[in-house]
PDB file of C-alpha atoms in Angstrom:
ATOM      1  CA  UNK O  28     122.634 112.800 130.310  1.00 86.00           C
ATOM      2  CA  UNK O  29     120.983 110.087 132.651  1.00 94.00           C
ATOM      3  CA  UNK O  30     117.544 109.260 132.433  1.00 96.00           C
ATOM      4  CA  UNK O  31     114.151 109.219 134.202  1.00 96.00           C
ATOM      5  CA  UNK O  32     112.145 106.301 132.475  1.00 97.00           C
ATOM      6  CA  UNK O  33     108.111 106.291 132.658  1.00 97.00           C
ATOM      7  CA  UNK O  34     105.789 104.610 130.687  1.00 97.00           C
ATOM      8  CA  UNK O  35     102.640 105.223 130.636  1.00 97.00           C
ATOM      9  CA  UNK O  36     100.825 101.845 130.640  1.00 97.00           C
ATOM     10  CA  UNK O  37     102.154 101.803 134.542  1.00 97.00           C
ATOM     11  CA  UNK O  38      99.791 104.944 135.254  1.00 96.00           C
ATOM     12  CA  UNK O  39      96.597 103.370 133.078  1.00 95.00           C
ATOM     13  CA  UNK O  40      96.493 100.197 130.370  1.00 95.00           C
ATOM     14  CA  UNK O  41      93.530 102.621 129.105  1.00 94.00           C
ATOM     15  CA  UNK O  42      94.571 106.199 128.707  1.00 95.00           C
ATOM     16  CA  UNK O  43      91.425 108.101 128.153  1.00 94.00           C
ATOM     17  CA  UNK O  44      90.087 111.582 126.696  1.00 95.00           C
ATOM     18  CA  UNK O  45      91.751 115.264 127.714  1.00 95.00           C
ATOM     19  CA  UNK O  46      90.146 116.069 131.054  1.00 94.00           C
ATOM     20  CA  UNK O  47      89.210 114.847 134.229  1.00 92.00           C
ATOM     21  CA  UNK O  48      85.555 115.520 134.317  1.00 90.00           C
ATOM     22  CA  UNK O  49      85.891 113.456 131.026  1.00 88.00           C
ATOM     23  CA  UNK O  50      86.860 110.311 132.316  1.00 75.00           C
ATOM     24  CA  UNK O  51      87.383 108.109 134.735  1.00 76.00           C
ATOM     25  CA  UNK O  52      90.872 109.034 136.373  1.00 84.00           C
ATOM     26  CA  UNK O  53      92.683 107.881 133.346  1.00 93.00           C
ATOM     27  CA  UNK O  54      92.466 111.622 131.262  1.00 95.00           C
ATOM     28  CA  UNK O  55      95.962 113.405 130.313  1.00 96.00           C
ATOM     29  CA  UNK O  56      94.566 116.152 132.578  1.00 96.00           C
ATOM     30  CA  UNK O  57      95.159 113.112 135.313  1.00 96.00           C
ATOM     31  CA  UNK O  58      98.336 111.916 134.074  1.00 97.00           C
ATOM     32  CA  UNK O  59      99.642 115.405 133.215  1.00 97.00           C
ATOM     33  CA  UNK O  60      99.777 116.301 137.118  1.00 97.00           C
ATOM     34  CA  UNK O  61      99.952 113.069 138.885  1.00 96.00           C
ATOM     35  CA  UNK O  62     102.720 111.653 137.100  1.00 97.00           C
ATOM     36  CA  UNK O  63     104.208 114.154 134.385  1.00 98.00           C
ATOM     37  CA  UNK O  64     104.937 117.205 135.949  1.00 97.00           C
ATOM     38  CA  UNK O  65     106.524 115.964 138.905  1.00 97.00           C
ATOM     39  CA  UNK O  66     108.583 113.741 137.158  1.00 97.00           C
ATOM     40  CA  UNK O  67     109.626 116.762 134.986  1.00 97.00           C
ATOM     41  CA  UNK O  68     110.439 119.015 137.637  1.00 97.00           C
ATOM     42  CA  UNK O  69     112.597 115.974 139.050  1.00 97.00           C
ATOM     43  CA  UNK O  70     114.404 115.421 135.720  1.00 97.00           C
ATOM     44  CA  UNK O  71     115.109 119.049 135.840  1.00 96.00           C
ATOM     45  CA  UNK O  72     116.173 119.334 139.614  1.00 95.00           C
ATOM     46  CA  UNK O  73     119.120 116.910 139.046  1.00 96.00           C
ATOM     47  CA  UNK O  74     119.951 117.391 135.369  1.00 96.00           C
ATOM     48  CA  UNK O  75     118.366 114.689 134.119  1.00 96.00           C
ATOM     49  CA  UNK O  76     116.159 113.439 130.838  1.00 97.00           C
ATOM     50  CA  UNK O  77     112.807 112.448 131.238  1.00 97.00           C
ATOM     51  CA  UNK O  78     112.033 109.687 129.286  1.00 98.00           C
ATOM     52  CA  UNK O  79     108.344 108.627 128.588  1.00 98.00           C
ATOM     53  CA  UNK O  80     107.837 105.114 126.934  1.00 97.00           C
ATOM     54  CA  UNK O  81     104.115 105.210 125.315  1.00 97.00           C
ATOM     55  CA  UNK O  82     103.923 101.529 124.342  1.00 97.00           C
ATOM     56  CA  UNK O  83     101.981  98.939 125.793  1.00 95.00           C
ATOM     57  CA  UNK O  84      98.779 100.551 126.351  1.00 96.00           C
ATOM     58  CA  UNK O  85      95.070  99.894 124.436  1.00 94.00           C
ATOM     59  CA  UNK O  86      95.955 102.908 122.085  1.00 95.00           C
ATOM     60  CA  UNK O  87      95.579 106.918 122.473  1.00 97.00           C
ATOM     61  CA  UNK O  88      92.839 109.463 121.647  1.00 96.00           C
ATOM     62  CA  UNK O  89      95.034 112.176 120.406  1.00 97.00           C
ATOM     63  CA  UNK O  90      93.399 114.554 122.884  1.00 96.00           C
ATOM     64  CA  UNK O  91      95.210 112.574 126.042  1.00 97.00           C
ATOM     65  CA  UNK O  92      98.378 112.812 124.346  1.00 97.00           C
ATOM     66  CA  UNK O  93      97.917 116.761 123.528  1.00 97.00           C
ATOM     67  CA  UNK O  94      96.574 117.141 127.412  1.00 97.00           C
ATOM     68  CA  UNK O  95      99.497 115.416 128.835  1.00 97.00           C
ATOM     69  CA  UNK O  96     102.453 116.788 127.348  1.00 98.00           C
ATOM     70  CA  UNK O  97     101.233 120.068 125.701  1.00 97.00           C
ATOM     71  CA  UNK O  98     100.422 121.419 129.635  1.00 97.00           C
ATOM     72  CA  UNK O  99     104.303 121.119 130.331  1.00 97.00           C
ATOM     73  CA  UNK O 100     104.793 124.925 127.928  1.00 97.00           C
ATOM     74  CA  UNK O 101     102.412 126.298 130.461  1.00 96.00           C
ATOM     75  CA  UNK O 102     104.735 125.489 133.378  1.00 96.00           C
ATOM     76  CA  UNK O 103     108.120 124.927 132.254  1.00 97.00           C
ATOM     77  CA  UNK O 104     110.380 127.125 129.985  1.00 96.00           C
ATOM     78  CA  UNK O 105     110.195 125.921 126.299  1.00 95.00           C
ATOM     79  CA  UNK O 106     113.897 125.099 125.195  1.00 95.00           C
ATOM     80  CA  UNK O 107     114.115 123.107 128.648  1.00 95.00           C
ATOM     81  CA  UNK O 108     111.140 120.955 127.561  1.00 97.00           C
ATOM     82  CA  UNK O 109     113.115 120.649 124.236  1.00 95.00           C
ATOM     83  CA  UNK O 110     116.218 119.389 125.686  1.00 95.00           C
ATOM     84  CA  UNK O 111     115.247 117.516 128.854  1.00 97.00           C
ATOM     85  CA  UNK O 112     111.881 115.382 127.644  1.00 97.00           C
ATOM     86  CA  UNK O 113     112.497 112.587 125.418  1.00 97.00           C
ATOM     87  CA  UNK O 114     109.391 110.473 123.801  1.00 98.00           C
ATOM     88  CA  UNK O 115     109.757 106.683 122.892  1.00 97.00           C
ATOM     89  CA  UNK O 116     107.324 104.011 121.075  1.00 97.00           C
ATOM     90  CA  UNK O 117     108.414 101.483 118.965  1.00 95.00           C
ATOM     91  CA  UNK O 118     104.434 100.641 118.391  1.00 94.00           C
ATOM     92  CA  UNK O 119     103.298 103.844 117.160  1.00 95.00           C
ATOM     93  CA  UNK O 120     106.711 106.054 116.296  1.00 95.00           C
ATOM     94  CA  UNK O 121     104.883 108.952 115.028  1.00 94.00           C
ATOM     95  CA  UNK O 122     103.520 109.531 118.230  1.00 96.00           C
ATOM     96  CA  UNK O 123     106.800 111.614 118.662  1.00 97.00           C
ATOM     97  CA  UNK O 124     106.731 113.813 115.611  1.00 95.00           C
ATOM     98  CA  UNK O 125     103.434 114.783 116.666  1.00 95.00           C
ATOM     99  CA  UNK O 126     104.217 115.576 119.932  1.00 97.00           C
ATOM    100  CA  UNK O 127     107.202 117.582 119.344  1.00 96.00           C
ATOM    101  CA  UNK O 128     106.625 119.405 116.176  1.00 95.00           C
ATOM    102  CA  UNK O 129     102.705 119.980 116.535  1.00 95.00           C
ATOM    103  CA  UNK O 130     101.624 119.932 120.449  1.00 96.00           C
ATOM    104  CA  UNK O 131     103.953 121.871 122.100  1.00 96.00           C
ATOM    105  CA  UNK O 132     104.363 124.023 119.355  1.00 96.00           C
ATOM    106  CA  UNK O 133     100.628 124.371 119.192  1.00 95.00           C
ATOM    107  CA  UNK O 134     100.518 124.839 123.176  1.00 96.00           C
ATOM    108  CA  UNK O 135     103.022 127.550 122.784  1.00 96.00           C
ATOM    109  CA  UNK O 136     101.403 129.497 120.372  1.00 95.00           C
ATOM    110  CA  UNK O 137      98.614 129.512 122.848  1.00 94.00           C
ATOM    111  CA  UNK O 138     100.669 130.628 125.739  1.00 94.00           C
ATOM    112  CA  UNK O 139     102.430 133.134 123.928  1.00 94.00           C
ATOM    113  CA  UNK O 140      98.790 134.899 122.812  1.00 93.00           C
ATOM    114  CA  UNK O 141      97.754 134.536 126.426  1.00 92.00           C
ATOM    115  CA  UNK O 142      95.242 132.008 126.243  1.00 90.00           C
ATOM    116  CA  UNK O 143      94.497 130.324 129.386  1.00 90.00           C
ATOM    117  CA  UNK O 144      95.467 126.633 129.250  1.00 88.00           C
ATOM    118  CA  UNK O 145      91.927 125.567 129.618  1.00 85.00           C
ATOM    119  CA  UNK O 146      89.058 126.934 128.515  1.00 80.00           C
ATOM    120  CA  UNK O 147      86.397 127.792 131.188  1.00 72.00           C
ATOM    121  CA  UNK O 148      83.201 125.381 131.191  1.00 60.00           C
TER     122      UNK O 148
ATOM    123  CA  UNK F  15     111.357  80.605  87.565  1.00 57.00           C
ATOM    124  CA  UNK F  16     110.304  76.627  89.446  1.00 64.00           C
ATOM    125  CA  UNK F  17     112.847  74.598  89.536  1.00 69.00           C
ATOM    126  CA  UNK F  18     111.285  72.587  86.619  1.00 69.00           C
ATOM    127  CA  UNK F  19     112.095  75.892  84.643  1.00 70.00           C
ATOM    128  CA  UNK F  20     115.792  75.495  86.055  1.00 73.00           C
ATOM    129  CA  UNK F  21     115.575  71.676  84.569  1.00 74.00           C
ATOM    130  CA  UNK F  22     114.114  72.310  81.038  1.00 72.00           C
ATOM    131  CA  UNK F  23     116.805  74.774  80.847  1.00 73.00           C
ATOM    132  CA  UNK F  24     119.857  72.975  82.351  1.00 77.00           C
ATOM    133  CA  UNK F  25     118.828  70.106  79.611  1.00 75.00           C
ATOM    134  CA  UNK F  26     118.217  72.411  76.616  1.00 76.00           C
ATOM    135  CA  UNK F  27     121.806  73.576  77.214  1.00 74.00           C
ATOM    136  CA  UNK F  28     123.397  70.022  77.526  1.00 77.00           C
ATOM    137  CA  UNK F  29     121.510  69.227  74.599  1.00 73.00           C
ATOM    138  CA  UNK F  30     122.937  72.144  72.548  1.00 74.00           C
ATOM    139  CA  UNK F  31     126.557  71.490  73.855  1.00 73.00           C
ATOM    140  CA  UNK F  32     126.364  68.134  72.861  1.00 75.00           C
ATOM    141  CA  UNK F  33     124.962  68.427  69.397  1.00 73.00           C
ATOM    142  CA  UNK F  34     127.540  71.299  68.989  1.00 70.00           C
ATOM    143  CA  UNK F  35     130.662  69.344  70.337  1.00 73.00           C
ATOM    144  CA  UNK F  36     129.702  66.006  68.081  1.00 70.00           C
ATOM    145  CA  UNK F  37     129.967  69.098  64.956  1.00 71.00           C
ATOM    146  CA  UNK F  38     133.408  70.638  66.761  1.00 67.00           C
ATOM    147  CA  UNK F  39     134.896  66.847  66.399  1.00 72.00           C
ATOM    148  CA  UNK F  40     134.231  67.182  62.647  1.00 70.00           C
ATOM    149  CA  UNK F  41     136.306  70.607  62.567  1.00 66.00           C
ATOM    150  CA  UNK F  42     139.665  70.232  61.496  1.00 68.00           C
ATOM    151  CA  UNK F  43     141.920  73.500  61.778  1.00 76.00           C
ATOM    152  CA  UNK F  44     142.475  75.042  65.660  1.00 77.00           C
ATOM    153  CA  UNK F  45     141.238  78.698  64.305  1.00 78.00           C
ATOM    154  CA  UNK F  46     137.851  77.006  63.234  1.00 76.00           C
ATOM    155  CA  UNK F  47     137.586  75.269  66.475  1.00 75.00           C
ATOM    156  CA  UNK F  48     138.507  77.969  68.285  1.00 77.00           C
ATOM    157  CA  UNK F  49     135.772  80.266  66.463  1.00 75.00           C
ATOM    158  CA  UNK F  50     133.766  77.484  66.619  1.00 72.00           C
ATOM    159  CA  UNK F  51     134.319  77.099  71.208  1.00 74.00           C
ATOM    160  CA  UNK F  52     133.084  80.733  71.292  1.00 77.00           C
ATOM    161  CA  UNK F  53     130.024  80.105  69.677  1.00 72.00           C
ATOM    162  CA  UNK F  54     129.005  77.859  72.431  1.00 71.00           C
ATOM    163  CA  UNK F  55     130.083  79.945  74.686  1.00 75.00           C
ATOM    164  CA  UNK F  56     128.252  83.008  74.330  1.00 76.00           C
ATOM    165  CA  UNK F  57     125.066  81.007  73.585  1.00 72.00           C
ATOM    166  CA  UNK F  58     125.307  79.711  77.151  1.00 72.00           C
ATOM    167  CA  UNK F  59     126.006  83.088  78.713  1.00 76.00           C
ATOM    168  CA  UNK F  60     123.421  84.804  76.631  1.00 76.00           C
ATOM    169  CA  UNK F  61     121.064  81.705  77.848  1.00 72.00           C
ATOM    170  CA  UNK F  62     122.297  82.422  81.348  1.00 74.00           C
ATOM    171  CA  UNK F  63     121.594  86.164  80.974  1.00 74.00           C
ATOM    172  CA  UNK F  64     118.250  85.638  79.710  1.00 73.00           C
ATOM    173  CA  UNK F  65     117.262  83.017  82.680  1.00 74.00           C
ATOM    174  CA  UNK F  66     118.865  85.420  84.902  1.00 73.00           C
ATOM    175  CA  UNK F  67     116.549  88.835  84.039  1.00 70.00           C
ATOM    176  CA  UNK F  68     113.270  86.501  83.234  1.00 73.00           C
ATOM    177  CA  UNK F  69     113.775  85.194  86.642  1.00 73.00           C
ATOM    178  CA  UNK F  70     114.242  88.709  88.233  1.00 72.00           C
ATOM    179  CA  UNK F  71     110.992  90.053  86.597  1.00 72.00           C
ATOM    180  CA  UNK F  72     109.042  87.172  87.823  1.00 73.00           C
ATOM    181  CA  UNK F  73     109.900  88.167  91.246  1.00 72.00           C
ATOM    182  CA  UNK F  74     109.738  91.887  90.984  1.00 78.00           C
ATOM    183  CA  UNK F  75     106.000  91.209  89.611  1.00 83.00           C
ATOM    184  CA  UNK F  76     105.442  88.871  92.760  1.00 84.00           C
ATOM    185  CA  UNK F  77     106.590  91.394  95.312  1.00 86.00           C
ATOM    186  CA  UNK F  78     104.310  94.198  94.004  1.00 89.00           C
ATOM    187  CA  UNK F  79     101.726  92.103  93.533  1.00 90.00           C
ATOM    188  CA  UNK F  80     102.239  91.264  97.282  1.00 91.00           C
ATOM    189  CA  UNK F  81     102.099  94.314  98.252  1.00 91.00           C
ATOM    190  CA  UNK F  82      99.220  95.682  95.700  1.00 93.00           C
ATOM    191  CA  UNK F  83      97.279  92.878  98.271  1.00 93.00           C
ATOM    192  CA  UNK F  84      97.885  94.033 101.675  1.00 93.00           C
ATOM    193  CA  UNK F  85      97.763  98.085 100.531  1.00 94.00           C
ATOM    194  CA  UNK F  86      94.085  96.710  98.856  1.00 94.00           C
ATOM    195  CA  UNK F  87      93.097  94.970 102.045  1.00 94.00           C
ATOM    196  CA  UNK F  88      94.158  97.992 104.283  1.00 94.00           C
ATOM    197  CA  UNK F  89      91.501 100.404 102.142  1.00 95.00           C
ATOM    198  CA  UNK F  90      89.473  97.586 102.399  1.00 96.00           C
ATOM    199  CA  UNK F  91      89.030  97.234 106.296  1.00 96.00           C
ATOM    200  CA  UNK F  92      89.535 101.258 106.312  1.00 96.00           C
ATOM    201  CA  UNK F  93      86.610 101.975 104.514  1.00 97.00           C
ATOM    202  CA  UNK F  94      84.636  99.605 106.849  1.00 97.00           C
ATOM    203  CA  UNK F  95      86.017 100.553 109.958  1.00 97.00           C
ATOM    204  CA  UNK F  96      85.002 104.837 108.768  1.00 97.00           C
ATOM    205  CA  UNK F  97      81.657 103.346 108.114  1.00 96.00           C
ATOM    206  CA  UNK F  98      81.273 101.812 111.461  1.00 95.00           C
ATOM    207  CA  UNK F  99      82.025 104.863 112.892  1.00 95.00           C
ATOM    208  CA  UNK F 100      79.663 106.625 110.882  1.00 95.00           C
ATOM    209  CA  UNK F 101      77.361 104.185 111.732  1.00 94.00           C
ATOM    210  CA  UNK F 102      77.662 104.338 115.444  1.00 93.00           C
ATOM    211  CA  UNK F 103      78.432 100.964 115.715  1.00 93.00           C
ATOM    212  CA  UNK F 104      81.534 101.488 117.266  1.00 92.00           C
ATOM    213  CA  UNK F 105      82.600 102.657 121.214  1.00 91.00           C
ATOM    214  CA  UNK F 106      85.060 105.471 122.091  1.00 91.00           C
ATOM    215  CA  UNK F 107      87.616 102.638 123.405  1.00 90.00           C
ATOM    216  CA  UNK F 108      87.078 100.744 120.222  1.00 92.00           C
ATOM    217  CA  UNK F 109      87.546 103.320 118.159  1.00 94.00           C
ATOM    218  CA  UNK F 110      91.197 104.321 119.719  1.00 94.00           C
ATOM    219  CA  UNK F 111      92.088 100.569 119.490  1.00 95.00           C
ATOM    220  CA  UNK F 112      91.126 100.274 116.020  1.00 96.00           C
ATOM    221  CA  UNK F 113      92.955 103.488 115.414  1.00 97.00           C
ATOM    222  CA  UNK F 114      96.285 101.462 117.125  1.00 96.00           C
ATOM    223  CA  UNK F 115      95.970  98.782 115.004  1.00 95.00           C
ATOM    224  CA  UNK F 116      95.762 100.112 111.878  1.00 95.00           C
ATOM    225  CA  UNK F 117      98.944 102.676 113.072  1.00 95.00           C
ATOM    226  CA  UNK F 118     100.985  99.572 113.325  1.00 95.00           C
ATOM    227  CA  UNK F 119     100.269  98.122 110.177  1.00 94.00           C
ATOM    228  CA  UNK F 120     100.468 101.113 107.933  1.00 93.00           C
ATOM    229  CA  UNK F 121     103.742 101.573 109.531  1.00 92.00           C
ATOM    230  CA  UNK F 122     104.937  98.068 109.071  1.00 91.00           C
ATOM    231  CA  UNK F 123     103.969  98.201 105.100  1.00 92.00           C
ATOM    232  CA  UNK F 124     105.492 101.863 105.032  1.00 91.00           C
ATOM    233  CA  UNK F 125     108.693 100.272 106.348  1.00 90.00           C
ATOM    234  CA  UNK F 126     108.857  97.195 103.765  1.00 90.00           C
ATOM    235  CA  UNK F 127     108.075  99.564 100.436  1.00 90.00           C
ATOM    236  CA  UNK F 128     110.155 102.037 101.450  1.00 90.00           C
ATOM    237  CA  UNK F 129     113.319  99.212 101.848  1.00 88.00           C
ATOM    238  CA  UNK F 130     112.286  96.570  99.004  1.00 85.00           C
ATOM    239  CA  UNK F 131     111.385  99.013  96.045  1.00 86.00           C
ATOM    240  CA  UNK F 132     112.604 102.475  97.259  1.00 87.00           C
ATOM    241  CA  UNK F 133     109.122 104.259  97.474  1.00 87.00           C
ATOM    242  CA  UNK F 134     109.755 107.491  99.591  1.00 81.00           C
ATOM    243  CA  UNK F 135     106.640 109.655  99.177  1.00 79.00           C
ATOM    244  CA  UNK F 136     103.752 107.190 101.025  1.00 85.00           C
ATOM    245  CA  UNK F 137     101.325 109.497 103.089  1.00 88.00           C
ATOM    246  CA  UNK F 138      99.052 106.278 104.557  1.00 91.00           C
ATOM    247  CA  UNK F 139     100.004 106.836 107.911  1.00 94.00           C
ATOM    248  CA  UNK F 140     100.051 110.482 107.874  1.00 94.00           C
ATOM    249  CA  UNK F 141      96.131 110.746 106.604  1.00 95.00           C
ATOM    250  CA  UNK F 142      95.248 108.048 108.934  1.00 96.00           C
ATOM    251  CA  UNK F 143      96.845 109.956 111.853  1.00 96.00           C
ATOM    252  CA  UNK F 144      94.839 113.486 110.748  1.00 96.00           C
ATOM    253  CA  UNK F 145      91.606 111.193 110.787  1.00 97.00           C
ATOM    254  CA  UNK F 146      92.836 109.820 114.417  1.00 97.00           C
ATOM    255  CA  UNK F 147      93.120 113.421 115.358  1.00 97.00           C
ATOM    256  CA  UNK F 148      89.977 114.701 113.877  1.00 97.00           C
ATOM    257  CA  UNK F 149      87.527 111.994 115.291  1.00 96.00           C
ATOM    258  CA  UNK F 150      89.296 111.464 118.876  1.00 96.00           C
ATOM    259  CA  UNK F 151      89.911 115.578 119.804  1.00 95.00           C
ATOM    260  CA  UNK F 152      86.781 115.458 119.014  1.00 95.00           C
ATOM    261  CA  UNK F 153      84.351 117.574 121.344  1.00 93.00           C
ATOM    262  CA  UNK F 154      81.744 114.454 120.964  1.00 93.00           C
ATOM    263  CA  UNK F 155      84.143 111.800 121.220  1.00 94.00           C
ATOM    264  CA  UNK F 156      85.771 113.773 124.648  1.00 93.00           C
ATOM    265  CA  UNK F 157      82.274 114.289 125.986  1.00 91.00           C
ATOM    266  CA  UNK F 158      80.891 111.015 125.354  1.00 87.00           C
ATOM    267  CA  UNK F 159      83.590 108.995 125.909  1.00 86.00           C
ATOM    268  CA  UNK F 160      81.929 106.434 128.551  1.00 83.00           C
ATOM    269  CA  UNK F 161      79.178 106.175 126.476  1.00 81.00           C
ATOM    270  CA  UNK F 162      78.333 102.861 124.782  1.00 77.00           C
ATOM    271  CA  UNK F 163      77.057 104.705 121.560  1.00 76.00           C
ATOM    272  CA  UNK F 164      79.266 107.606 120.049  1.00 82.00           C
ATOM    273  CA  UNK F 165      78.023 109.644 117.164  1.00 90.00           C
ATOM    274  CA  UNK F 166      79.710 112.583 114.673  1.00 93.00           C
ATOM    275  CA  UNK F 167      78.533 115.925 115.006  1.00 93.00           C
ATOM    276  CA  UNK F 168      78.028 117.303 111.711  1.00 95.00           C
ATOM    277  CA  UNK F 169      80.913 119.236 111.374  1.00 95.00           C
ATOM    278  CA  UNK F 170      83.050 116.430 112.224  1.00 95.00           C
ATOM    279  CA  UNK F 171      81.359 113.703 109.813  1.00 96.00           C
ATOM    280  CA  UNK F 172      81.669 116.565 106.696  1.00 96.00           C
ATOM    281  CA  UNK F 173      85.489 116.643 107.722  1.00 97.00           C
ATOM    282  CA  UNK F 174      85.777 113.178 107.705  1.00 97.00           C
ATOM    283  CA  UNK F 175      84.450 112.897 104.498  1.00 97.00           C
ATOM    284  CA  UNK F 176      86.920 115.016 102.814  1.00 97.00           C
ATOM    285  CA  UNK F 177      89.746 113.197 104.742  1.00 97.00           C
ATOM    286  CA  UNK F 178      88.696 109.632 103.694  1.00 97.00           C
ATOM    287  CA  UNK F 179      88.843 110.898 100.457  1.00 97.00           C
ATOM    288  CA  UNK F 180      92.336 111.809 100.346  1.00 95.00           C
ATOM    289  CA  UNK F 181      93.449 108.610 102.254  1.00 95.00           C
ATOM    290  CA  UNK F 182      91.594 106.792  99.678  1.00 95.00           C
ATOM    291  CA  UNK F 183      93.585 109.038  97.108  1.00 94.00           C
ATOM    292  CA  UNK F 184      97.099 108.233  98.249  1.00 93.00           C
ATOM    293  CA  UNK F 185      96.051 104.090  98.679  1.00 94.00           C
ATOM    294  CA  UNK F 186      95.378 104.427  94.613  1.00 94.00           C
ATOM    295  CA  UNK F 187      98.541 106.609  93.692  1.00 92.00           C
ATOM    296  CA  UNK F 188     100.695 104.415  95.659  1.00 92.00           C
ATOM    297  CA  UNK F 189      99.345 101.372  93.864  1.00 92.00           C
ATOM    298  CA  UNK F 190     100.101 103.576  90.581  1.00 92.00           C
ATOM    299  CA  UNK F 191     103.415 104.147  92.028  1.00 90.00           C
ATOM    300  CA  UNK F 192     104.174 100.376  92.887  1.00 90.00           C
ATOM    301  CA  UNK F 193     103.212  99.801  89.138  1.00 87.00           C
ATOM    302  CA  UNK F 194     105.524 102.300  87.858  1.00 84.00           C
ATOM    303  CA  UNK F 195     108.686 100.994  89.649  1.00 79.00           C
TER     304      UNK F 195
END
């Protein structure tokens, strides 16, 4: 399958904490819908994988990481994310493992005992 | 082994052959100096043989040694790096960075022992990552993330402590383990 290739040092060289009010524009709250989902819903559109390179940038709190890819159970059906989102860093590999076998599994349990995706302030 | 090693040996064997060869010339049957050719040559394989493993020690010893260093100087910097955190001498954005750079070079010396002497159960990376998690999905780290000072709740300094602990743990079984192989 062709790919869609991101990285995420072309959105912010400083990825920040989980949510908007958080940060300064840099949160995986901001990257989640500026840049994630709609590049998602594109991969999906024309059959495509979406490929998101995480190397390059000045390191990640875990939360932005969680926030950016963990919202895609909430809006997308789970075996698509499975099949049509591929991870990539050659600096920090384990980003991937985490991603895949703890985030969106983590994000799904959520969803599945109808927890809203973010908690009210 | 240096390469003087090498010498002292090379000339101890030339030595030997030629004492031994001035003692074949006095030999007169062929069975005797037949007997007499395999002497010298197992004493130069078995002084081969010997070279060979003495020389394979010495650099298994070297390479764990090696890496005995940089797994010491990892816990080292680790254990001052928790304590500037503890501390509050460290930023939000200096923390993550920190975080990054230790992430590559747990990786890097995962990578080499793993490869050079077969080591498959190394959890460095893995208990660094859970501390990653724990400080930086933090509530306090989220919350005060533009903040030039950044301290640990309670809750989060007591888990800390216990994690530490265990990375500390797995530094000292995998220099056991280095040891051992």
């Amino acid at each position: 399958m062709e790919k869609i290739l991101i990285r995420v040092i072309d959105f912010t060289e400083y990825p920040g904490v989980r949510y908007k009010h958080q940060g300064n524009n840099d949160s995986g709250e901001d990257f989640y819908y500026e840049v994630i989902k709609p590049a998602f819903e594109k991969a999906l559109n024309q059959e495509k994988i979406l490929s998101v390179d995480l190397d390059g940038t000045a390191g990640y709190a875990s939360s932005f990481l969680d926030e950016s890819f963990g919202n895609l159970v909430y809006d997308f059906p789970f075996e698509e994310i499975k099949t049509h989102l591929e991870i990539k860093s050659f600096e920090e590999p384990d980003w991937i493992d985490v991603i895949f076998k703890e985030t969106l599994k983590d994000w799904k349990r959520k969803k599945d005992e109808n927890q809203p995706r973010k908690p009210e302030r | 082994m240096k390469a003087k090693d090498y010498l002292y040996m090379f000339l101890g064997v030339i030595i030997t052959i030629t004492i031994l060869i001035l003692c074949f010339q006095g030999i007169s049957s062929t069975s005797d100096k037949i007997a007499f050719a395999s002497i010298i040559v197992n004493v130069v394989i078995a002084v081969l043989v010997v070279a060979y493993f003495q020389n394979r020690e010495s650099n298994s010893r070297s390479l764990k040694d090696y890496f005995i260093n940089q797994i010491s100087g990892i816990k080292c910097d680790y254990d001052k790096f928790i304590q500037q955190i503890k501390d509050e001498k460290l930023t939000p954005n200096e923390i993550k960075k920190k975080f990054k750079d230790f992430s590559i070079k747990n990786q890097q010396l995962e990578y080499f022992l793993k490869t050079e002497l077969k080591l498959n159960t190394i959890y460095i990376q893995e208990q660094n990552r859970k501390i990653h998690k724990l400080i930086t999905n933090s509530y306090e780290f989220n919350n005060l993330y533009d903040s030039i000072k950044f301290a640990l709740e309670n809750s989060t300094n007591n888990e800390l402590i216990i994690l530490h602990k265990d990375f500390n743990h797995h530094i000292t079984s995998l220099i056991v383990e280095i040891n051992k192989t």
